[in-house]
Amino acid sequence: MADASPQTASQLRQHIIFLGPPGAGKGTQAARLSAYLGIPCISTGEMLREAITRKTPLGRKAEPIMAQGGLVPDDLLVAMIEERIREKDCEKGCILDGFPRTLPQAQSLERLVGNGLPNLVVFDMEVPRDELMRRLSGRQRHDDRGPAVHRRLAEYDERTVPLIDYFRSRARFHRVDGFRDVEEVQGELRSLLSQR
Ligand code: ADP
């Protein structure tokens, strides 16, 4: 074949999504994988916390919701991700940590990545609930304490868990045991990615 057709070029893009409850280790694994693959890691939680620090209009809206452990409205998240994904550093793809978290967000993603969900890799990190509580209580983040933790886990069960079935049938889906050593989990992720 001569030059890469637009379709071939888009297939070279790699989009990776991390699903899993708060405390499962998504952020840690996503950051390591980002360094290894040389594609950016986009954490919606971090972007929102930055917006709060900078007191942007988005930050002002998100702050009280996040403090209570709720989910920030879909339209705000989709607009934020859309803008970020269009940046030059995402042209070879990106790793998404914390997005999508709801069905409408997942549906928007197909449009945003533009190369179809079958090219997407989804890692669902699973960790037993008592271990999650232990991990979260050891972090110092302010939504890791009190009723906000329970609300976040409840939101996860209610609104994010349905994405497991959604992606299982539409993307390359892998369930990963997150109750293991960080390096061991990372090794499994890399080996799953190499099995194309
Ligand atoms: P964790 O995965 O440990 O709960 P994050 O840093 O990913 O933490 O997210 C923190 C908070 O940011 C969430 O509890 C939620 O309020 C908000 N948030 C992050 N991503 C999204 C999203 N995709 N949709 C709605 N709210 C979000």
Coordinates of C-alpha atoms and ligand atoms in Angstrom, one line a residue:
M1 CA 0.0 0.0 0.0
A2 CA 1.2 3.5 -0.7
D3 CA 0.5 6.3 1.8
A4 CA -1.6 5.6 4.8
S5 CA -5.2 6.2 4.1
P6 CA -7.1 8.3 6.7
Q7 CA -8.6 5.2 8.1
T8 CA -5.2 3.5 8.5
A9 CA -3.8 6.5 10.1
S10 CA -6.7 6.7 12.6
Q11 CA -6.2 3.0 13.4
L12 CA -2.7 3.8 14.5
R13 CA -4.2 6.0 17.2
Q14 CA -4.4 4.3 20.5
H15 CA -7.1 5.1 23.0
I16 CA -7.1 3.4 26.4
I17 CA -9.8 3.7 29.0
F18 CA -9.6 2.8 32.7
L19 CA -12.7 1.8 34.5
G20 CA -12.9 0.7 38.1
P21 CA -14.0 2.1 41.5
P22 CA -12.2 4.9 43.4
G23 CA -9.1 3.6 44.9
A24 CA -8.6 0.8 42.4
G25 CA -5.2 2.3 41.3
K26 CA -6.4 3.6 37.9
G27 CA -4.3 6.8 38.2
T28 CA -1.1 5.0 39.1
Q29 CA -1.4 2.5 36.3
A30 CA -2.5 5.1 33.7
A31 CA 0.5 7.3 34.5
R32 CA 3.0 4.5 34.1
L33 CA 1.4 3.3 30.9
S34 CA 1.5 6.8 29.6
A35 CA 5.2 7.0 30.1
Y36 CA 5.7 3.6 28.6
L37 CA 3.6 4.2 25.5
G38 CA 4.6 7.9 25.0
I39 CA 0.9 9.1 24.8
P40 CA -0.6 11.5 27.3
C41 CA -2.7 10.5 30.3
I42 CA -5.8 12.6 30.8
S43 CA -7.2 12.5 34.3
T44 CA -10.6 14.2 34.5
G45 CA -10.4 14.3 38.3
E46 CA -7.1 16.2 38.1
M47 CA -8.4 18.5 35.4
L48 CA -11.4 19.4 37.6
R49 CA -9.2 19.9 40.7
E50 CA -7.0 22.2 38.7
A51 CA -10.1 24.1 37.4
I52 CA -11.2 24.5 41.1
T53 CA -7.8 25.8 42.1
R54 CA -7.8 28.3 39.2
K55 CA -11.4 29.3 40.1
T56 CA -12.6 29.0 36.5
P57 CA -16.4 28.9 35.8
L58 CA -16.1 25.0 35.4
G59 CA -14.2 24.8 38.7
R60 CA -16.8 26.9 40.5
K61 CA -19.6 24.6 39.3
A62 CA -17.7 21.4 40.0
E63 CA -16.4 22.2 43.5
P64 CA -19.5 21.7 45.6
I65 CA -20.5 18.5 43.6
M66 CA -17.0 17.0 44.0
A67 CA -16.8 17.8 47.7
Q68 CA -19.9 15.7 48.2
G69 CA -18.7 12.8 46.1
G70 CA -21.3 13.4 43.3
L71 CA -20.6 13.3 39.6
V72 CA -20.2 16.6 37.7
P73 CA -22.8 16.9 34.9
D74 CA -22.1 15.1 31.6
D75 CA -22.2 18.1 29.3
L76 CA -19.4 19.8 31.3
L77 CA -17.3 16.7 31.2
V78 CA -17.8 16.1 27.5
A79 CA -17.0 19.7 26.6
M80 CA -13.8 19.5 28.8
I81 CA -12.6 16.2 27.3
E82 CA -13.5 17.3 23.7
E83 CA -11.3 20.3 24.0
R84 CA -8.4 18.4 25.6
I85 CA -8.5 15.5 23.1
R86 CA -8.2 17.9 20.2
E87 CA -4.8 19.1 21.4
K88 CA -1.8 18.2 19.4
D89 CA -0.2 15.9 22.0
C90 CA -3.3 13.6 21.6
E91 CA -2.8 13.0 17.9
K92 CA -1.4 9.5 18.5
G93 CA -4.1 8.8 21.1
C94 CA -4.3 9.0 24.8
I95 CA -5.1 7.3 28.0
L96 CA -8.3 8.3 29.8
D97 CA -8.4 8.0 33.6
G98 CA -11.8 8.9 35.0
F99 CA -13.8 9.3 31.7
P100 CA -16.3 8.1 30.7
R101 CA -18.1 7.5 34.0
T102 CA -21.7 7.4 32.7
L103 CA -23.5 6.0 29.6
P104 CA -24.0 9.4 27.9
Q105 CA -20.3 10.1 28.4
A106 CA -19.4 6.7 26.8
Q107 CA -21.7 7.4 23.9
S108 CA -20.0 10.8 23.3
L109 CA -16.6 9.1 23.4
E110 CA -17.3 7.2 20.1
R111 CA -17.8 10.5 18.4
L112 CA -14.8 12.1 20.0
V113 CA -12.2 9.5 19.3
G114 CA -13.5 9.2 15.7
N115 CA -12.0 5.8 15.0
G116 CA -14.7 3.6 16.5
L117 CA -15.0 1.7 19.7
P118 CA -13.4 -1.6 18.4
N119 CA -10.0 0.2 18.4
L120 CA -10.5 1.1 21.9
V121 CA -8.9 -0.8 24.8
V122 CA -10.7 -0.8 28.1
F123 CA -9.2 -2.0 31.3
D124 CA -11.6 -2.6 34.2
M125 CA -9.6 -2.6 37.4
E126 CA -11.2 -4.6 40.1
V127 CA -10.3 -4.5 43.8
P128 CA -12.4 -5.9 46.8
R129 CA -14.5 -3.2 48.6
D130 CA -12.8 -3.6 52.0
E131 CA -9.4 -3.0 50.3
L132 CA -10.7 0.1 48.6
M133 CA -11.9 1.5 51.9
R134 CA -8.5 0.8 53.4
R135 CA -6.7 2.5 50.5
L136 CA -9.0 5.5 50.4
S137 CA -8.7 6.1 54.1
G138 CA -4.9 6.2 53.7
R139 CA -5.1 9.0 51.1
Q140 CA -5.3 12.6 52.3
R141 CA -7.7 14.0 49.6
H142 CA -10.6 15.8 51.0
D143 CA -13.3 13.8 49.1
D144 CA -11.6 10.6 50.5
R145 CA -13.1 11.2 53.9
G146 CA -16.6 10.9 55.5
P147 CA -19.8 10.5 53.5
A148 CA -18.2 11.6 50.2
V149 CA -16.4 8.3 49.9
H150 CA -19.7 6.3 50.3
R151 CA -21.4 8.6 47.8
R152 CA -18.5 8.1 45.3
L153 CA -18.7 4.3 45.6
A154 CA -22.5 4.4 45.2
E155 CA -22.3 6.6 42.1
Y156 CA -19.8 4.2 40.7
D157 CA -22.1 1.2 41.3
E158 CA -25.1 3.0 39.9
R159 CA -23.7 4.9 37.0
T160 CA -20.3 3.5 36.0
V161 CA -20.8 -0.2 36.5
P162 CA -23.2 -0.4 33.5
L163 CA -20.3 0.7 31.3
I164 CA -18.7 -2.7 31.9
D165 CA -21.4 -4.4 29.8
Y166 CA -21.5 -1.5 27.3
F167 CA -17.7 -1.8 26.5
R168 CA -17.5 -5.6 26.8
S169 CA -19.5 -5.9 23.6
R170 CA -18.1 -2.9 21.8
A171 CA -14.4 -2.6 22.6
R172 CA -11.4 -4.7 23.4
F173 CA -12.2 -5.3 27.1
H174 CA -10.0 -6.7 29.8
R175 CA -10.8 -7.2 33.4
V176 CA -7.7 -6.8 35.5
D177 CA -7.2 -7.8 39.1
G178 CA -6.0 -4.6 40.9
F179 CA -5.4 -6.3 44.2
R180 CA -1.8 -7.0 43.4
D181 CA 1.6 -5.3 43.4
V182 CA 1.7 -2.2 41.3
E183 CA 4.5 -3.6 39.0
E184 CA 2.6 -6.9 38.6
V185 CA -0.5 -5.1 37.4
Q186 CA 1.5 -2.9 35.1
G187 CA 3.2 -5.9 33.6
E188 CA -0.2 -7.5 32.8
L189 CA -1.5 -4.3 31.2
R190 CA 1.5 -4.1 28.9
S191 CA 1.3 -7.8 28.0
L192 CA -2.5 -7.4 27.2
L193 CA -1.7 -4.5 25.0
S194 CA 0.9 -6.4 23.0
Q195 CA -1.6 -9.1 22.2
R196 CA -3.2 -7.4 19.3
Ligands
ADP1 P1 -11.6 8.7 42.0 O1 -11.5 7.8 40.8 O2 -10.6 8.3 43.0 O3 -13.0 8.8 42.6 P2 -11.1 11.1 40.5 O4 -9.9 12.0 40.8 O5 -11.0 10.4 39.2 O6 -11.2 10.2 41.7 O7 -12.4 12.0 40.5 C1 -12.8 12.8 41.6 C2 -14.1 13.5 41.3 O8 -14.1 14.2 40.1 C3 -15.3 12.5 41.2 O9 -15.8 12.1 42.4 C4 -16.3 13.4 40.4 O10 -17.0 14.3 41.3 C5 -15.4 14.2 39.5 N1 -15.3 13.6 38.2 C6 -14.2 13.1 37.6 N2 -14.4 12.5 36.4 C7 -15.7 12.7 36.2 C8 -16.6 12.3 35.1 N3 -16.1 11.6 34.0 N4 -17.9 12.6 35.2 C9 -18.4 13.2 36.3 N5 -17.6 13.6 37.3 C10 -16.3 13.3 37.3

